[in-house]
PDB file of C-alpha atoms in Angstrom:
ATOM      1  CA  UNK L 892     -13.989   8.019  -8.784  1.00  0.00           C
ATOM      2  CA  UNK L 893     -12.465   8.129  -5.316  1.00  0.00           C
ATOM      3  CA  UNK L 894      -9.880  10.666  -4.186  1.00  0.00           C
ATOM      4  CA  UNK L 895      -7.323   7.845  -3.882  1.00  0.00           C
ATOM      5  CA  UNK L 896      -7.917   6.670  -7.434  1.00  0.00           C
ATOM      6  CA  UNK L 897      -7.748  10.217  -8.724  1.00  0.00           C
ATOM      7  CA  UNK L 898      -4.403  10.853  -6.992  1.00  0.00           C
ATOM      8  CA  UNK L 899      -2.975   7.548  -8.285  1.00  0.00           C
ATOM      9  CA  UNK L 900      -4.087   8.456 -11.811  1.00  0.00           C
ATOM     10  CA  UNK L 901      -2.255  11.800 -11.518  1.00  0.00           C
ATOM     11  CA  UNK L 902       0.974   9.960 -10.679  1.00  0.00           C
ATOM     12  CA  UNK L 903       0.848   8.502 -14.181  1.00  0.00           C
ATOM     13  CA  UNK L 904       1.488  12.025 -15.520  1.00  0.00           C
ATOM     14  CA  UNK L 905       5.129  11.764 -14.397  1.00  0.00           C
ATOM     15  CA  UNK L 906       7.389  11.000 -17.393  1.00  0.00           C
ATOM     16  CA  UNK L 907       7.896   7.280 -17.895  1.00  0.00           C
ATOM     17  CA  UNK L 908       5.581   6.117 -15.086  1.00  0.00           C
ATOM     18  CA  UNK L 909       3.586   3.175 -16.426  1.00  0.00           C
ATOM     19  CA  UNK L 910       1.824   1.900 -13.320  1.00  0.00           C
ATOM     20  CA  UNK L 911       1.392   2.671  -9.612  1.00  0.00           C
ATOM     21  CA  UNK L 912      -0.169   0.929  -6.632  1.00  0.00           C
ATOM     22  CA  UNK L 913      -0.745   1.773  -2.981  1.00  0.00           C
ATOM     23  CA  UNK L 914       0.015  -1.291  -0.853  1.00  0.00           C
ATOM     24  CA  UNK L 915      -0.305  -2.172   2.827  1.00  0.00           C
ATOM     25  CA  UNK L 916       3.337  -2.725   3.801  1.00  0.00           C
ATOM     26  CA  UNK L 917       2.445  -5.445   6.324  1.00  0.00           C
ATOM     27  CA  UNK L 918      -0.177  -7.550   4.526  1.00  0.00           C
ATOM     28  CA  UNK L 919       0.493  -6.734   0.871  1.00  0.00           C
ATOM     29  CA  UNK L 920      -3.139  -5.752   0.311  1.00  0.00           C
ATOM     30  CA  UNK L 921      -3.457  -3.381  -2.659  1.00  0.00           C
ATOM     31  CA  UNK L 922      -5.676  -0.408  -1.760  1.00  0.00           C
ATOM     32  CA  UNK L 923      -5.646   1.101  -5.219  1.00  0.00           C
ATOM     33  CA  UNK L 924      -3.789   0.968  -8.531  1.00  0.00           C
ATOM     34  CA  UNK L 925      -3.553   2.892 -11.780  1.00  0.00           C
ATOM     35  CA  UNK L 926      -2.015   2.211 -15.156  1.00  0.00           C
ATOM     36  CA  UNK L 927      -0.271  -1.087 -15.826  1.00  0.00           C
ATOM     37  CA  UNK L 928      -0.623  -2.906 -12.501  1.00  0.00           C
ATOM     38  CA  UNK L 929       1.820  -5.609 -13.607  1.00  0.00           C
ATOM     39  CA  UNK L 930       4.493  -2.924 -14.016  1.00  0.00           C
ATOM     40  CA  UNK L 931       3.675  -1.520 -10.568  1.00  0.00           C
ATOM     41  CA  UNK L 932       4.386  -4.911  -9.038  1.00  0.00           C
ATOM     42  CA  UNK L 933       2.600  -7.438  -6.875  1.00  0.00           C
ATOM     43  CA  UNK L 934       1.508  -6.083  -3.496  1.00  0.00           C
ATOM     44  CA  UNK L 935       2.519  -9.125  -1.454  1.00  0.00           C
ATOM     45  CA  UNK L 936       5.925  -9.451  -3.112  1.00  0.00           C
ATOM     46  CA  UNK L 937       6.593  -5.720  -2.749  1.00  0.00           C
ATOM     47  CA  UNK L 938       5.755  -5.699   0.963  1.00  0.00           C
ATOM     48  CA  UNK L 939       7.847  -8.816   1.633  1.00  0.00           C
ATOM     49  CA  UNK L 940      10.782  -7.366  -0.305  1.00  0.00           C
ATOM     50  CA  UNK L 941      10.639  -4.023   1.523  1.00  0.00           C
ATOM     51  CA  UNK L 942      10.455  -5.844   4.869  1.00  0.00           C
ATOM     52  CA  UNK L 943      13.461  -8.003   3.975  1.00  0.00           C
ATOM     53  CA  UNK L 944      15.534  -4.986   2.969  1.00  0.00           C
ATOM     54  CA  UNK L 945      14.593  -3.057   6.127  1.00  0.00           C
ATOM     55  CA  UNK L 946      15.472  -6.058   8.320  1.00  0.00           C
ATOM     56  CA  UNK L 947      18.836  -6.581   6.610  1.00  0.00           C
ATOM     57  CA  UNK L 948      19.697  -2.890   6.853  1.00  0.00           C
ATOM     58  CA  UNK L 949      18.791  -2.940  10.549  1.00  0.00           C
ATOM     59  CA  UNK L 950      20.948  -6.026  11.107  1.00  0.00           C
ATOM     60  CA  UNK L 951      23.813  -4.201   9.393  1.00  0.00           C
ATOM     61  CA  UNK L 952      23.475  -1.294  11.821  1.00  0.00           C
ATOM     62  CA  UNK L 953      21.520   1.163   9.706  1.00  0.00           C
ATOM     63  CA  UNK L 954      19.195   3.405  11.686  1.00  0.00           C
ATOM     64  CA  UNK L 955      15.877   4.936  10.700  1.00  0.00           C
ATOM     65  CA  UNK L 956      13.045   3.948   8.434  1.00  0.00           C
ATOM     66  CA  UNK L 957      13.360   2.645   4.899  1.00  0.00           C
ATOM     67  CA  UNK L 958      12.554   5.524   2.557  1.00  0.00           C
ATOM     68  CA  UNK L 959      12.701   4.040  -0.937  1.00  0.00           C
ATOM     69  CA  UNK L 960      14.065   1.186  -3.013  1.00  0.00           C
ATOM     70  CA  UNK L 961      14.881   1.293  -6.729  1.00  0.00           C
ATOM     71  CA  UNK L 962      15.107  -1.936  -8.730  1.00  0.00           C
ATOM     72  CA  UNK L 963      16.519  -1.781 -12.228  1.00  0.00           C
ATOM     73  CA  UNK L 964      16.264  -4.210 -15.122  1.00  0.00           C
ATOM     74  CA  UNK L 965      17.105  -3.794 -18.785  1.00  0.00           C
ATOM     75  CA  UNK L 966      13.597  -2.623 -19.616  1.00  0.00           C
ATOM     76  CA  UNK L 967      12.231  -0.965 -16.548  1.00  0.00           C
ATOM     77  CA  UNK L 968      12.704   0.403 -13.073  1.00  0.00           C
ATOM     78  CA  UNK L 969      10.501  -0.421 -10.143  1.00  0.00           C
ATOM     79  CA  UNK L 970      10.375   1.998  -7.241  1.00  0.00           C
ATOM     80  CA  UNK L 971       9.045   1.301  -3.738  1.00  0.00           C
ATOM     81  CA  UNK L 972       8.315   4.318  -1.529  1.00  0.00           C
ATOM     82  CA  UNK L 973       7.588   4.028   2.159  1.00  0.00           C
ATOM     83  CA  UNK L 974       4.532   6.133   2.969  1.00  0.00           C
ATOM     84  CA  UNK L 975       4.277   7.331   6.551  1.00  0.00           C
ATOM     85  CA  UNK L 976       0.812   7.919   7.915  1.00  0.00           C
ATOM     86  CA  UNK L 977      -0.347   8.984  11.369  1.00  0.00           C
ATOM     87  CA  UNK L 978      -2.193   5.756  12.251  1.00  0.00           C
ATOM     88  CA  UNK L 979      -2.470   2.211  10.970  1.00  0.00           C
ATOM     89  CA  UNK L 980      -0.077  -0.050   9.151  1.00  0.00           C
ATOM     90  CA  UNK L 981       2.645   1.574   7.059  1.00  0.00           C
ATOM     91  CA  UNK L 982       2.051   1.822   3.325  1.00  0.00           C
ATOM     92  CA  UNK L 983       4.145   1.391   0.206  1.00  0.00           C
ATOM     93  CA  UNK L 984       3.658   3.232  -3.033  1.00  0.00           C
ATOM     94  CA  UNK L 985       5.008   1.075  -5.841  1.00  0.00           C
ATOM     95  CA  UNK L 986       5.682   2.481  -9.288  1.00  0.00           C
ATOM     96  CA  UNK L 987       6.807   0.921 -12.545  1.00  0.00           C
ATOM     97  CA  UNK L 988       8.885   3.096 -14.855  1.00  0.00           C
ATOM     98  CA  UNK L 989       9.748   2.583 -18.507  1.00  0.00           C
ATOM     99  CA  UNK L 990      13.534   2.764 -18.522  1.00  0.00           C
ATOM    100  CA  UNK L 991      13.714   4.360 -21.979  1.00  0.00           C
ATOM    101  CA  UNK L 992      11.220   7.122 -21.150  1.00  0.00           C
ATOM    102  CA  UNK L 993      12.100   7.981 -17.578  1.00  0.00           C
ATOM    103  CA  UNK L 994      14.789   9.677 -15.579  1.00  0.00           C
ATOM    104  CA  UNK L 995      14.945   7.879 -12.228  1.00  0.00           C
ATOM    105  CA  UNK L 996      16.033  10.942 -10.267  1.00  0.00           C
ATOM    106  CA  UNK L 997      13.222  13.088 -11.671  1.00  0.00           C
ATOM    107  CA  UNK L 998      10.672  10.319 -11.211  1.00  0.00           C
ATOM    108  CA  UNK L 999      11.726   9.825  -7.579  1.00  0.00           C
ATOM    109  CA  UNK L1000      11.383  13.510  -6.927  1.00  0.00           C
ATOM    110  CA  UNK L1001       8.081  13.881  -8.764  1.00  0.00           C
ATOM    111  CA  UNK L1002       6.448  10.883  -7.139  1.00  0.00           C
ATOM    112  CA  UNK L1003       7.904  11.760  -3.749  1.00  0.00           C
ATOM    113  CA  UNK L1004       6.454  15.264  -4.003  1.00  0.00           C
ATOM    114  CA  UNK L1005       3.014  13.808  -4.721  1.00  0.00           C
ATOM    115  CA  UNK L1006       2.923  11.255  -1.887  1.00  0.00           C
ATOM    116  CA  UNK L1007       0.977  13.657   0.320  1.00  0.00           C
ATOM    117  CA  UNK L1008      -1.796  13.772  -2.305  1.00  0.00           C
ATOM    118  CA  UNK L1009      -2.230   9.999  -2.086  1.00  0.00           C
ATOM    119  CA  UNK L1010      -3.021  10.181   1.625  1.00  0.00           C
ATOM    120  CA  UNK L1011      -5.265  13.259   1.412  1.00  0.00           C
TER     121      UNK L1011
END
């Protein structure tokens, strides 16, 4: 098992997290996934969605990088985290959350605290 896969598997320990994936934010290529990959979301769609949001925010005058996006449906939440790395294309960490078993604020904090592990 690779270090990346091991760190993605550990993200599933957060309450309500059902699936995670590490995605190239430019191409949508999925570098690794754990849990229910359907719940984590499609890499290409996630990268296109994050790009669209960042472009619209920039056009509206917002400054800085996109940090995270939370999508909510009746059954689940999907979270997109921008992952900054020293070189190469930016990354997204996508996570699917079971709405009945998760607290979005705690999940954001827990996953955000573990982002450094994914890149180690």
